[in-house]
Amino acid sequence: MNDEEIKNQIRKLALQNAAEHDGQTRDKTILAKILGTVPELRQKVQEISPVISELVSEINQIPLEEQQKEIAEKYPELLQVEEKKPEQNVLPPLKNTEGKNIITRFPPAPNGYPHIGHAKAAIISEEYAKMYGGKMILRFEDTNAGTERLEYYAAIKVGLDWLGIKYDNVEHVSDNLEVLYENAEKLIKSNDAYVCTCKQDDISKNRREMTECKCTKRDTEENEKMWHDMFNEKKYGEGKILLRFRGDMKSGNTTMRDPALFRINTARHARVELKYRVWPTYDFAGVIFDSMSGVTHAMRSKEFELRKELHHAILDKLGMEKAEFIFFGRLDLEGMPVAKSALKPLIENGKIPWYDDPRLPTLEGLKRRGIRPEAVRKFILSLGLTKNDTNSPFATLEAFNKKIVDPESVRLHMVNDTRRIKLVGFDPKEIELANHPTKDLGKRSVRVDGVVLISGSDAKEIKEGETIRLLGLGVVRINSMANEITAEITDDNDAEKKIQWVAENDTAKIKIIIPGQLFNGEKFNEDSLKTVEVLVESAYLDLKDDSEIQFVRFGYCRKESGHQAIFTHK
């Protein structure tokens, strides 16, 4: 590559980077890019650095519109949309797949709104089903009457639809309790389960001390009778009786110490109301359904890993097929709790209004904030399949989201705490502004009658006699900073400061909600949600609700309505 070719490549990279960053680029950025593009230049850093500085300085003086025009004329390939390459699998292969039709499942309990942790479990299950041309089941493990609500069932389905997750079948455990009762009776008949009437405190004490209670001595016939009596409301009340698995009270694995399989719960159920009073525990219902549904690979958070021995023991006693268990670590976002025990008090105490608050890691909250479902998927898959818990900075998810929204985000100007600039000798005219620095998202026309508004923070940095570039309008020289700022258009292109503006006669007043980190450590951040009133170009009103916008020099925002936008991220 000769000197002219090197200069041409540097100019190309500098123009591209400047156009993507509102007309400005930096020496160090272009040096890194050229060394990555042309590795042999790494031996000539001292020689090319002055060339880069000269070209960067030159390009920074060129108006953004001229930069875009030069790209279109000399480097049109930069405007071409690259074909998406098929993404490689980032998940490790599954074990024991040979000769099997792979079936996975996502088994949420409908007792709350889905969050980023649910997304991880669902996405991993779906990705594996797709990887092997298999199927995925959505199973509602709704066996804790009183905690389920119909809105939670619906919210889970809405969340999965938003994530783009396709499931092949939907199951409700509450529709099939009779099958679980039949399997419970098999365990009783084989003396692998017994009825226990001990108080809960005594049960807990015996399990800690690895001591059997007197209930283990009952014969099979008596256990069968007492089991049937559990269904009679006149015989036993809630909390008075359990069906327990006969495990091993001496086991070092506490889950094997005769855990409960069924208990009485008289609360009204969201779907079946008061049809049942004897309800299975997760330990029993989940593994039985996995086996009945032909699930070959069950993805679970690692908190269930200790229960693997118990679940296998139950299935072995019943002679049922076992799924391959795959365990993964929990996923949290820093300062954004996912546990219902943390979120519910915040809502009850009025700290946050609802589960769609943009500070929350709920799927509704992320969606409202402007996070795209594709970004959630890419973020989760980037973490791989690990048993280590992840407490990720929100910035990591932001980075994935930015790559998706940037090419389709219309650029608009926004100002607040405004100051007027009167343009002396300016003839009123229509100004055309590009909606995107590098993508063809069209243009918008702004009528400028001679007065523009800038942000008060920018006005404080301006001095008389200084030249500044009003983005898309031109370079102006500040004549006066008295009660009213006056300026005039100049042919001088030497302006370091670049400022966004809005025409005084072409504005819309909106609020921008700015979500911050909900918790700092264990302490609730009282300043985690701010609202600012701003003026934006009237073109904002023409955009559809849910549109993603980049307010120049501010950040990406999602249009929620004609009066309000939500800050997504920088």
Coordinates of C-alpha atoms in Angstrom, one line a residue:
M1 CA 0.0 0.0 0.0
N2 CA 1.6 3.3 -1.1
D3 CA 1.3 6.6 0.7
E4 CA -1.7 7.9 -1.3
E5 CA -3.6 4.6 -0.6
I6 CA -2.8 4.9 3.1
K7 CA -4.0 8.5 3.2
N8 CA -7.2 7.5 1.3
Q9 CA -7.9 4.7 3.8
I10 CA -7.3 7.1 6.7
R11 CA -9.6 9.7 5.2
K12 CA -12.3 7.0 4.6
L13 CA -12.1 5.8 8.2
A14 CA -12.1 9.4 9.6
L15 CA -15.1 10.4 7.5
Q16 CA -17.0 7.4 8.6
N17 CA -16.3 7.8 12.3
A18 CA -17.0 11.6 12.2
A19 CA -20.3 11.1 10.4
E20 CA -21.3 8.6 13.1
H21 CA -20.4 11.0 15.9
D22 CA -22.1 14.3 14.8
G23 CA -19.2 15.4 12.6
Q24 CA -16.3 14.9 15.0
T25 CA -13.6 12.2 15.2
R26 CA -10.3 11.8 17.1
D27 CA -6.7 11.0 16.3
K28 CA -6.5 8.0 18.7
T29 CA -9.7 6.5 17.4
I30 CA -8.5 6.6 13.7
L31 CA -5.0 5.3 14.6
A32 CA -6.6 2.3 16.3
K33 CA -8.9 1.7 13.3
I34 CA -6.2 2.0 10.7
L35 CA -3.8 -0.3 12.6
G36 CA -6.7 -2.8 12.8
T37 CA -7.4 -2.5 9.1
V38 CA -3.9 -2.4 7.8
P39 CA -1.7 -4.4 10.4
E40 CA 1.6 -3.8 8.5
L41 CA 1.3 -0.1 9.5
R42 CA 2.0 -1.0 13.1
Q43 CA 5.6 -0.7 12.3
K44 CA 5.1 2.9 11.0
V45 CA 3.1 4.5 13.8
Q46 CA 5.4 7.5 14.1
E47 CA 5.2 8.1 10.4
I48 CA 1.5 7.9 10.0
S49 CA 0.5 9.7 13.3
P50 CA 1.1 13.2 11.8
V51 CA -0.9 12.3 8.7
I52 CA -3.8 11.1 10.8
S53 CA -3.7 14.3 12.9
E54 CA -3.7 16.5 9.8
L55 CA -6.6 14.6 8.2
V56 CA -8.6 14.5 11.4
S57 CA -8.2 18.2 11.9
E58 CA -9.3 18.9 8.4
I59 CA -12.4 16.6 8.5
N60 CA -13.5 18.1 11.9
Q61 CA -13.7 21.5 10.2
I62 CA -16.0 20.2 7.5
P63 CA -19.8 20.5 8.1
L64 CA -21.5 17.2 8.8
E65 CA -23.6 17.6 5.6
E66 CA -20.4 17.9 3.5
Q67 CA -18.9 14.9 5.3
Q68 CA -22.0 12.9 4.3
K69 CA -21.8 14.1 0.7
E70 CA -18.1 13.1 0.4
I71 CA -18.9 9.6 1.7
A72 CA -21.7 9.2 -0.8
E73 CA -19.5 10.3 -3.7
K74 CA -16.2 8.7 -2.8
Y75 CA -17.0 5.8 -0.4
P76 CA -20.6 4.7 -1.2
E77 CA -19.8 1.2 0.1
L78 CA -20.0 2.7 3.6
L79 CA -23.7 3.3 3.1
Q80 CA -24.5 -0.2 2.0
V81 CA -26.3 -2.4 4.5
E82 CA -24.2 -5.5 5.2
E83 CA -25.8 -8.8 4.9
K84 CA -26.3 -10.4 8.3
K85 CA -24.1 -13.4 8.8
P86 CA -25.6 -16.4 10.5
E87 CA -24.8 -16.3 14.2
Q88 CA -22.7 -19.1 15.6
N89 CA -24.0 -21.1 18.5
V90 CA -22.5 -19.8 21.8
L91 CA -24.0 -22.5 24.0
P92 CA -22.1 -25.7 24.5
P93 CA -23.6 -28.9 23.0
L94 CA -26.0 -31.0 25.0
K95 CA -25.1 -34.4 26.3
N96 CA -27.1 -37.5 25.5
T97 CA -28.8 -36.3 22.4
E98 CA -28.2 -39.2 20.0
G99 CA -31.3 -40.8 18.7
K100 CA -33.6 -38.4 20.7
N101 CA -36.1 -35.8 19.6
I102 CA -35.0 -33.0 21.9
I103 CA -37.6 -31.4 24.0
T104 CA -37.0 -28.6 26.5
R105 CA -39.3 -26.7 28.7
F106 CA -39.7 -23.3 30.4
P107 CA -41.6 -23.7 33.6
P108 CA -42.5 -20.4 35.3
A109 CA -44.7 -20.1 38.3
P110 CA -47.4 -17.5 37.5
N111 CA -46.9 -15.5 40.8
G112 CA -45.3 -12.4 39.4
Y113 CA -44.2 -10.4 36.4
P114 CA -41.4 -11.9 34.3
H115 CA -37.9 -10.4 34.5
I116 CA -34.4 -10.7 33.0
G117 CA -33.8 -13.9 35.0
H118 CA -36.9 -15.5 33.4
A119 CA -35.7 -14.3 30.0
K120 CA -32.4 -16.2 30.6
A121 CA -34.1 -19.5 31.4
A122 CA -36.6 -19.2 28.5
I123 CA -34.0 -18.1 25.9
I124 CA -31.5 -20.9 26.8
S125 CA -34.3 -23.5 26.6
E126 CA -35.5 -22.1 23.2
E127 CA -32.0 -21.8 21.8
Y128 CA -31.3 -25.5 22.6
A129 CA -34.6 -26.6 21.1
K130 CA -33.7 -24.7 17.9
M131 CA -30.1 -26.0 17.9
Y132 CA -31.3 -29.6 17.7
G133 CA -34.5 -29.1 15.7
G134 CA -36.6 -29.9 18.7
K135 CA -39.5 -28.5 20.6
M136 CA -40.0 -26.3 23.7
I137 CA -42.9 -26.5 26.1
L138 CA -44.2 -23.6 28.1
R139 CA -45.4 -25.0 31.4
F140 CA -47.1 -23.0 34.1
E141 CA -46.2 -24.6 37.4
D142 CA -49.3 -23.2 39.1
T143 CA -49.5 -25.4 42.2
N144 CA -49.3 -22.7 44.9
A145 CA -53.0 -21.6 45.2
G146 CA -53.4 -18.1 46.4
T147 CA -50.2 -16.7 44.8
E148 CA -51.2 -17.0 41.1
R149 CA -53.1 -14.3 39.3
L150 CA -54.5 -14.4 35.8
E151 CA -52.6 -11.2 35.0
Y152 CA -49.4 -13.1 35.7
Y153 CA -50.2 -15.9 33.3
A154 CA -50.9 -13.2 30.6
A155 CA -47.8 -11.2 31.5
I156 CA -45.6 -14.3 31.0
K157 CA -47.0 -14.9 27.6
V158 CA -46.7 -11.3 26.6
G159 CA -43.1 -11.3 27.8
L160 CA -42.3 -14.3 25.8
D161 CA -43.9 -12.9 22.7
W162 CA -41.9 -9.7 23.1
L163 CA -38.7 -11.7 23.4
G164 CA -39.7 -13.5 20.2
I165 CA -39.7 -16.9 21.9
K166 CA -41.7 -19.6 20.2
Y167 CA -43.1 -22.5 22.2
D168 CA -44.8 -25.6 20.8
N169 CA -47.1 -26.5 23.6
V170 CA -48.6 -24.9 26.7
E171 CA -49.2 -27.0 29.9
H172 CA -50.8 -26.1 33.1
V173 CA -50.0 -28.4 36.1
S174 CA -53.3 -27.3 37.6
D175 CA -55.1 -29.1 34.8
N176 CA -53.7 -32.4 35.6
L177 CA -53.5 -33.0 39.3
E178 CA -55.3 -36.3 39.0
V179 CA -52.3 -37.8 37.3
L180 CA -50.1 -36.6 40.1
Y181 CA -52.5 -38.1 42.7
E182 CA -52.2 -41.5 40.9
N183 CA -48.4 -41.4 41.1
A184 CA -48.6 -40.4 44.8
E185 CA -50.8 -43.5 45.5
K186 CA -48.2 -45.6 43.7
L187 CA -45.5 -44.3 46.1
I188 CA -47.7 -45.0 49.1
K189 CA -48.5 -48.5 48.0
S190 CA -44.8 -49.3 47.5
N191 CA -44.1 -47.8 51.0
D192 CA -42.0 -45.0 49.4
A193 CA -44.2 -42.2 50.8
Y194 CA -46.1 -41.8 54.1
V195 CA -48.5 -39.4 55.7
C196 CA -47.1 -37.1 58.4
T197 CA -49.2 -35.2 61.0
C198 CA -46.2 -33.7 62.9
K199 CA -46.1 -30.0 63.6
Q200 CA -44.0 -28.0 61.2
D201 CA -41.5 -27.0 63.9
D202 CA -41.0 -30.7 64.8
I203 CA -40.6 -31.6 61.2
S204 CA -37.9 -29.0 60.8
K205 CA -36.2 -30.0 64.0
N206 CA -36.2 -33.7 63.0
R207 CA -34.7 -32.9 59.6
R208 CA -31.9 -30.9 61.1
E209 CA -31.2 -33.6 63.6
M210 CA -31.6 -36.4 61.0
T211 CA -34.2 -38.1 63.2
E212 CA -37.3 -40.0 62.0
C213 CA -40.7 -39.2 63.4
K214 CA -43.3 -41.7 64.7
C215 CA -45.3 -41.2 61.5
T216 CA -42.8 -43.3 59.5
K217 CA -43.9 -46.3 61.5
R218 CA -47.4 -46.4 60.0
D219 CA -48.2 -49.3 57.7
T220 CA -49.2 -48.9 54.0
E221 CA -52.9 -49.4 54.7
E222 CA -53.1 -46.6 57.3
N223 CA -51.1 -44.3 55.0
E224 CA -53.6 -44.9 52.2
K225 CA -56.5 -44.2 54.4
M226 CA -55.0 -41.0 55.8
W227 CA -54.0 -39.9 52.2
H228 CA -57.6 -40.2 51.1
D229 CA -58.7 -38.3 54.3
M230 CA -56.6 -35.4 53.2
F231 CA -59.2 -34.7 50.5
N232 CA -62.0 -34.5 53.1
E233 CA -62.3 -31.0 54.5
K234 CA -63.9 -32.4 57.6
K235 CA -60.9 -34.6 58.5
Y236 CA -57.9 -32.3 58.1
G237 CA -57.3 -28.6 57.9
E238 CA -54.5 -26.6 56.3
G239 CA -51.1 -27.2 57.8
K240 CA -52.2 -30.3 59.7
I241 CA -51.0 -33.1 57.4
L242 CA -48.5 -33.8 54.7
L243 CA -47.6 -36.6 52.3
R244 CA -43.8 -37.1 52.6
F245 CA -41.3 -39.0 50.4
R246 CA -39.5 -41.7 52.2
G247 CA -36.0 -40.7 51.5
D248 CA -33.0 -40.9 53.8
M249 CA -33.1 -38.9 57.1
K250 CA -29.4 -39.6 57.6
S251 CA -28.4 -38.1 54.2
G252 CA -25.9 -35.3 54.0
N253 CA -28.1 -33.9 51.3
T254 CA -30.9 -32.1 53.2
T255 CA -33.3 -32.4 50.3
M256 CA -33.3 -36.2 50.7
R257 CA -34.6 -36.0 54.3
D258 CA -38.2 -37.0 53.7
P259 CA -39.4 -33.9 51.9
A260 CA -43.1 -33.0 51.5
L261 CA -44.7 -34.1 48.3
F262 CA -48.3 -32.9 48.9
R263 CA -49.9 -30.5 51.4
I264 CA -53.3 -29.0 52.0
N265 CA -53.9 -25.5 50.6
T266 CA -57.5 -24.1 50.7
A267 CA -56.8 -20.8 49.0
R268 CA -58.7 -19.9 45.9
H269 CA -56.7 -20.7 42.7
A270 CA -56.7 -18.3 39.8
R271 CA -57.8 -20.9 37.2
V272 CA -59.4 -23.8 39.0
E273 CA -60.7 -21.8 41.9
L274 CA -61.7 -24.2 44.8
K275 CA -61.7 -27.5 42.8
Y276 CA -58.6 -28.9 44.7
R277 CA -57.4 -28.7 48.3
V278 CA -54.5 -31.1 48.1
W279 CA -51.6 -29.6 46.1
P280 CA -48.2 -31.0 45.0
T281 CA -44.9 -29.4 45.8
Y282 CA -42.5 -28.4 43.0
D283 CA -40.3 -31.3 43.9
F284 CA -43.0 -33.7 42.8
A285 CA -45.0 -31.9 40.1
G286 CA -42.0 -30.7 38.0
V287 CA -40.2 -34.0 37.5
I288 CA -43.4 -36.0 36.9
F289 CA -44.5 -33.5 34.2
D290 CA -41.0 -33.5 32.7
S291 CA -41.2 -37.3 32.3
M292 CA -44.8 -37.4 31.1
S293 CA -44.1 -34.7 28.5
G294 CA -41.0 -36.4 27.2
V295 CA -38.7 -33.6 28.2
T296 CA -35.2 -34.7 27.3
H297 CA -33.2 -31.8 28.7
A298 CA -34.3 -29.6 31.6
M299 CA -32.6 -26.2 32.1
R300 CA -32.6 -25.1 35.7
S301 CA -31.0 -22.4 37.8
K302 CA -28.2 -23.9 40.0
E303 CA -30.2 -23.4 43.2
F304 CA -32.0 -26.7 42.2
E305 CA -28.8 -28.7 41.7
L306 CA -29.0 -30.2 45.2
R307 CA -32.5 -31.5 44.4
K308 CA -31.3 -33.6 41.5
E309 CA -30.7 -36.6 43.7
L310 CA -34.2 -36.3 45.1
H311 CA -35.8 -35.9 41.7
H312 CA -34.0 -38.9 40.4
A313 CA -35.0 -40.9 43.4
I314 CA -38.7 -40.1 42.9
L315 CA -38.6 -41.0 39.2
D316 CA -36.7 -44.3 40.0
K317 CA -39.3 -45.3 42.5
L318 CA -42.0 -44.7 39.9
G319 CA -40.0 -46.3 37.0
M320 CA -40.3 -43.1 34.9
E321 CA -37.8 -41.6 32.4
K322 CA -35.4 -39.0 33.6
A323 CA -34.5 -35.8 31.8
E324 CA -30.9 -34.6 31.5
F325 CA -30.5 -31.7 33.9
I326 CA -28.5 -28.6 32.9
F327 CA -27.8 -26.0 35.6
F328 CA -26.9 -22.4 35.2
G329 CA -26.2 -19.4 37.4
R330 CA -28.6 -16.6 38.3
L331 CA -28.6 -13.4 36.3
D332 CA -29.0 -10.0 38.0
L333 CA -28.4 -6.4 36.9
E334 CA -26.5 -4.2 39.3
G335 CA -28.8 -2.1 41.5
M336 CA -31.9 -3.6 39.9
P337 CA -33.5 -6.3 42.1
V338 CA -35.4 -9.2 40.4
A339 CA -36.7 -11.0 43.5
K340 CA -40.4 -10.6 44.2
S341 CA -39.6 -10.2 47.9
A342 CA -37.7 -7.1 46.9
L343 CA -40.0 -5.6 44.3
K344 CA -43.3 -6.1 46.0
P345 CA -42.5 -3.9 49.1
L346 CA -41.3 -1.1 46.7
I347 CA -44.7 -1.0 45.1
E348 CA -46.7 -1.4 48.3
N349 CA -44.7 1.5 49.9
G350 CA -45.1 3.7 46.8
K351 CA -41.4 3.7 46.0
I352 CA -42.1 2.7 42.4
P353 CA -45.6 2.9 40.8
W354 CA -45.7 -0.5 39.0
Y355 CA -43.8 -3.4 37.4
D356 CA -43.3 -1.5 34.1
D357 CA -41.2 1.2 35.9
P358 CA -38.2 1.8 33.5
R359 CA -35.8 1.4 36.5
L360 CA -36.7 -2.3 36.9
P361 CA -35.3 -5.4 35.2
T362 CA -38.8 -6.7 34.5
L363 CA -39.5 -7.4 30.9
E364 CA -42.2 -4.7 31.0
G365 CA -39.7 -2.2 32.5
L366 CA -37.0 -3.0 30.0
K367 CA -39.4 -2.7 27.1
R368 CA -40.7 0.6 28.3
R369 CA -37.2 1.9 28.7
G370 CA -36.5 1.2 25.1
I371 CA -34.4 -2.0 25.4
R372 CA -34.9 -4.2 22.4
P373 CA -35.7 -7.9 22.8
E374 CA -32.8 -8.8 20.4
A375 CA -30.5 -7.0 22.7
V376 CA -31.7 -9.0 25.7
R377 CA -31.1 -12.2 23.7
K378 CA -27.6 -11.3 22.6
F379 CA -26.7 -10.1 26.1
I380 CA -27.9 -13.4 27.7
L381 CA -26.2 -15.6 25.1
S382 CA -22.9 -13.6 25.4
L383 CA -22.8 -14.8 29.0
G384 CA -22.7 -18.4 27.9
L385 CA -23.9 -21.3 30.0
T386 CA -22.1 -21.1 33.3
K387 CA -23.0 -22.0 36.9
N388 CA -21.5 -18.8 38.2
D389 CA -24.1 -16.2 39.2
T390 CA -23.8 -13.0 37.1
N391 CA -24.4 -9.5 38.5
S392 CA -23.9 -7.5 35.4
P393 CA -23.7 -3.7 35.0
F394 CA -26.6 -2.3 33.0
A395 CA -24.0 -0.8 30.7
T396 CA -23.3 -4.2 29.3
L397 CA -26.9 -4.6 28.1
E398 CA -26.9 -1.0 26.9
A399 CA -23.9 -1.8 24.6
F400 CA -25.9 -4.5 22.9
N401 CA -28.9 -2.3 22.6
K402 CA -27.0 0.6 21.2
K403 CA -25.8 -1.5 18.3
I404 CA -29.4 -2.3 17.4
V405 CA -31.1 1.0 17.9
D406 CA -28.4 3.3 16.5
P407 CA -28.9 2.6 12.8
E408 CA -32.6 3.2 13.0
S409 CA -32.7 6.1 15.6
V410 CA -33.7 9.4 14.1
R411 CA -31.5 12.2 15.2
L412 CA -33.3 15.2 16.7
H413 CA -32.2 18.3 18.5
M414 CA -33.3 18.9 22.1
V415 CA -32.6 21.9 24.4
N416 CA -33.6 22.8 28.0
D417 CA -33.2 25.8 30.3
T418 CA -33.1 27.7 27.0
R419 CA -31.3 30.9 25.9
R420 CA -32.2 32.8 22.7
I421 CA -29.7 33.5 20.0
K422 CA -30.8 36.2 17.5
L423 CA -29.1 35.8 14.2
V424 CA -28.2 39.2 12.9
G425 CA -28.7 39.7 9.1
F426 CA -30.2 36.2 8.7
D427 CA -32.7 35.8 5.9
P428 CA -35.5 33.4 7.0
K429 CA -35.3 30.1 5.2
E430 CA -35.9 26.4 5.3
I431 CA -33.0 24.3 6.5
E432 CA -32.8 20.6 5.7
L433 CA -31.4 18.3 8.4
A434 CA -30.4 14.7 7.9
N435 CA -32.3 12.2 10.1
H436 CA -29.2 10.1 10.5
P437 CA -25.5 10.8 9.8
T438 CA -24.8 7.7 7.8
K439 CA -28.1 5.8 7.1
D440 CA -30.7 6.9 4.7
L441 CA -33.5 7.7 7.1
G442 CA -34.6 10.7 5.1
K443 CA -34.4 14.4 5.9
R444 CA -36.5 16.9 7.8
S445 CA -37.2 20.5 7.0
V446 CA -36.9 23.2 9.6
R447 CA -38.1 26.8 9.1
V448 CA -35.6 29.3 10.7
D449 CA -36.9 32.8 11.0
G450 CA -33.7 34.3 12.6
V451 CA -34.0 33.2 16.3
V452 CA -32.8 29.9 17.6
L453 CA -32.8 28.4 21.1
I454 CA -29.8 26.6 22.8
S455 CA -29.5 24.9 26.1
G456 CA -28.6 27.1 29.1
S457 CA -25.6 24.9 30.0
D458 CA -24.2 25.5 26.5
A459 CA -24.8 29.3 26.7
K460 CA -22.7 29.4 29.9
E461 CA -19.7 28.1 28.0
I462 CA -19.9 30.7 25.2
K463 CA -17.9 33.9 25.1
E464 CA -18.3 37.1 23.1
G465 CA -16.2 37.0 19.9
E466 CA -16.1 33.2 19.9
T467 CA -17.2 31.1 16.9
I468 CA -19.5 28.1 17.4
R469 CA -21.0 25.6 15.0
L470 CA -24.8 25.4 15.2
L471 CA -25.2 21.8 14.0
G472 CA -26.7 21.7 10.5
L473 CA -27.1 25.5 10.3
G474 CA -23.6 26.8 10.1
V475 CA -20.8 28.6 12.0
V476 CA -21.7 31.7 13.8
R477 CA -19.7 34.4 15.6
I478 CA -21.0 35.6 18.9
N479 CA -21.4 39.3 18.9
S480 CA -23.0 39.9 22.3
M481 CA -23.8 38.0 25.5
A482 CA -26.0 40.7 27.0
N483 CA -29.7 40.2 27.8
E484 CA -30.0 38.6 24.4
I485 CA -27.3 36.6 22.7
T486 CA -26.7 38.0 19.2
A487 CA -24.6 36.3 16.5
E488 CA -24.1 36.3 12.8
I489 CA -23.3 33.6 10.2
T490 CA -19.7 33.5 9.2
D491 CA -17.7 31.8 6.5
D492 CA -15.1 30.8 9.0
N493 CA -15.1 27.0 9.4
D494 CA -12.8 27.1 12.4
A495 CA -15.2 26.3 15.3
E496 CA -14.4 23.8 18.0
K497 CA -17.7 23.9 19.8
K498 CA -20.6 22.2 18.2
I499 CA -24.1 22.9 19.7
Q500 CA -27.5 21.6 18.9
W501 CA -30.4 24.1 18.6
V502 CA -34.1 24.4 17.9
A503 CA -35.8 27.1 15.9
E504 CA -37.9 29.3 18.2
N505 CA -40.9 28.9 15.9
D506 CA -40.6 25.2 15.5
T507 CA -40.7 23.5 18.9
A508 CA -42.6 21.0 21.0
K509 CA -42.5 20.9 24.8
I510 CA -42.1 17.4 26.3
K511 CA -40.9 15.7 29.4
I512 CA -38.1 13.2 29.4
I513 CA -38.1 10.6 32.2
I514 CA -34.5 9.6 33.2
P515 CA -34.3 6.3 35.0
G516 CA -31.2 5.7 37.2
Q517 CA -29.9 2.9 39.3
L518 CA -32.6 1.8 41.8
F519 CA -30.3 0.7 44.5
N520 CA -26.8 1.8 45.6
G521 CA -25.6 -1.3 47.4
E522 CA -28.5 -2.2 49.8
K523 CA -29.8 1.4 50.0
F524 CA -32.8 2.5 47.8
N525 CA -31.7 5.5 45.6
E526 CA -34.3 8.2 46.2
D527 CA -33.0 10.1 43.2
S528 CA -33.2 7.2 40.8
L529 CA -35.9 8.7 38.7
K530 CA -35.7 12.3 37.3
T531 CA -37.9 14.2 35.0
V532 CA -36.7 17.2 32.9
E533 CA -38.8 19.5 30.7
V534 CA -37.3 20.2 27.4
L535 CA -38.0 21.7 24.0
V536 CA -37.6 19.5 20.9
E537 CA -38.0 19.9 17.2
S538 CA -41.6 19.7 16.2
A539 CA -40.6 16.7 14.0
Y540 CA -40.8 14.7 17.2
L541 CA -44.6 14.9 17.0
D542 CA -44.5 13.2 13.6
L543 CA -42.7 10.1 14.9
K544 CA -44.8 7.0 15.9
D545 CA -45.0 6.2 19.6
D546 CA -42.3 3.6 20.5
S547 CA -39.9 5.2 18.1
E548 CA -36.3 5.3 19.2
I549 CA -34.7 8.7 19.0
Q550 CA -31.2 10.0 19.5
F551 CA -31.3 13.5 20.9
V552 CA -28.0 14.9 19.7
R553 CA -25.4 15.3 22.5
F554 CA -27.9 13.8 25.0
G555 CA -28.7 10.2 24.3
Y556 CA -31.1 7.6 23.0
C557 CA -34.8 7.9 24.1
R558 CA -38.0 6.0 23.4
K559 CA -41.0 8.1 22.4
E560 CA -43.7 7.1 24.8
S561 CA -46.2 9.7 23.7
G562 CA -46.5 13.2 22.1
H563 CA -45.8 14.6 25.5
Q564 CA -43.2 12.3 27.0
A565 CA -40.1 10.3 26.2
I566 CA -38.0 7.9 28.3
F567 CA -34.3 8.0 28.4
T568 CA -32.9 4.7 27.3
H569 CA -29.1 5.2 27.6
K570 CA -26.2 7.2 26.2

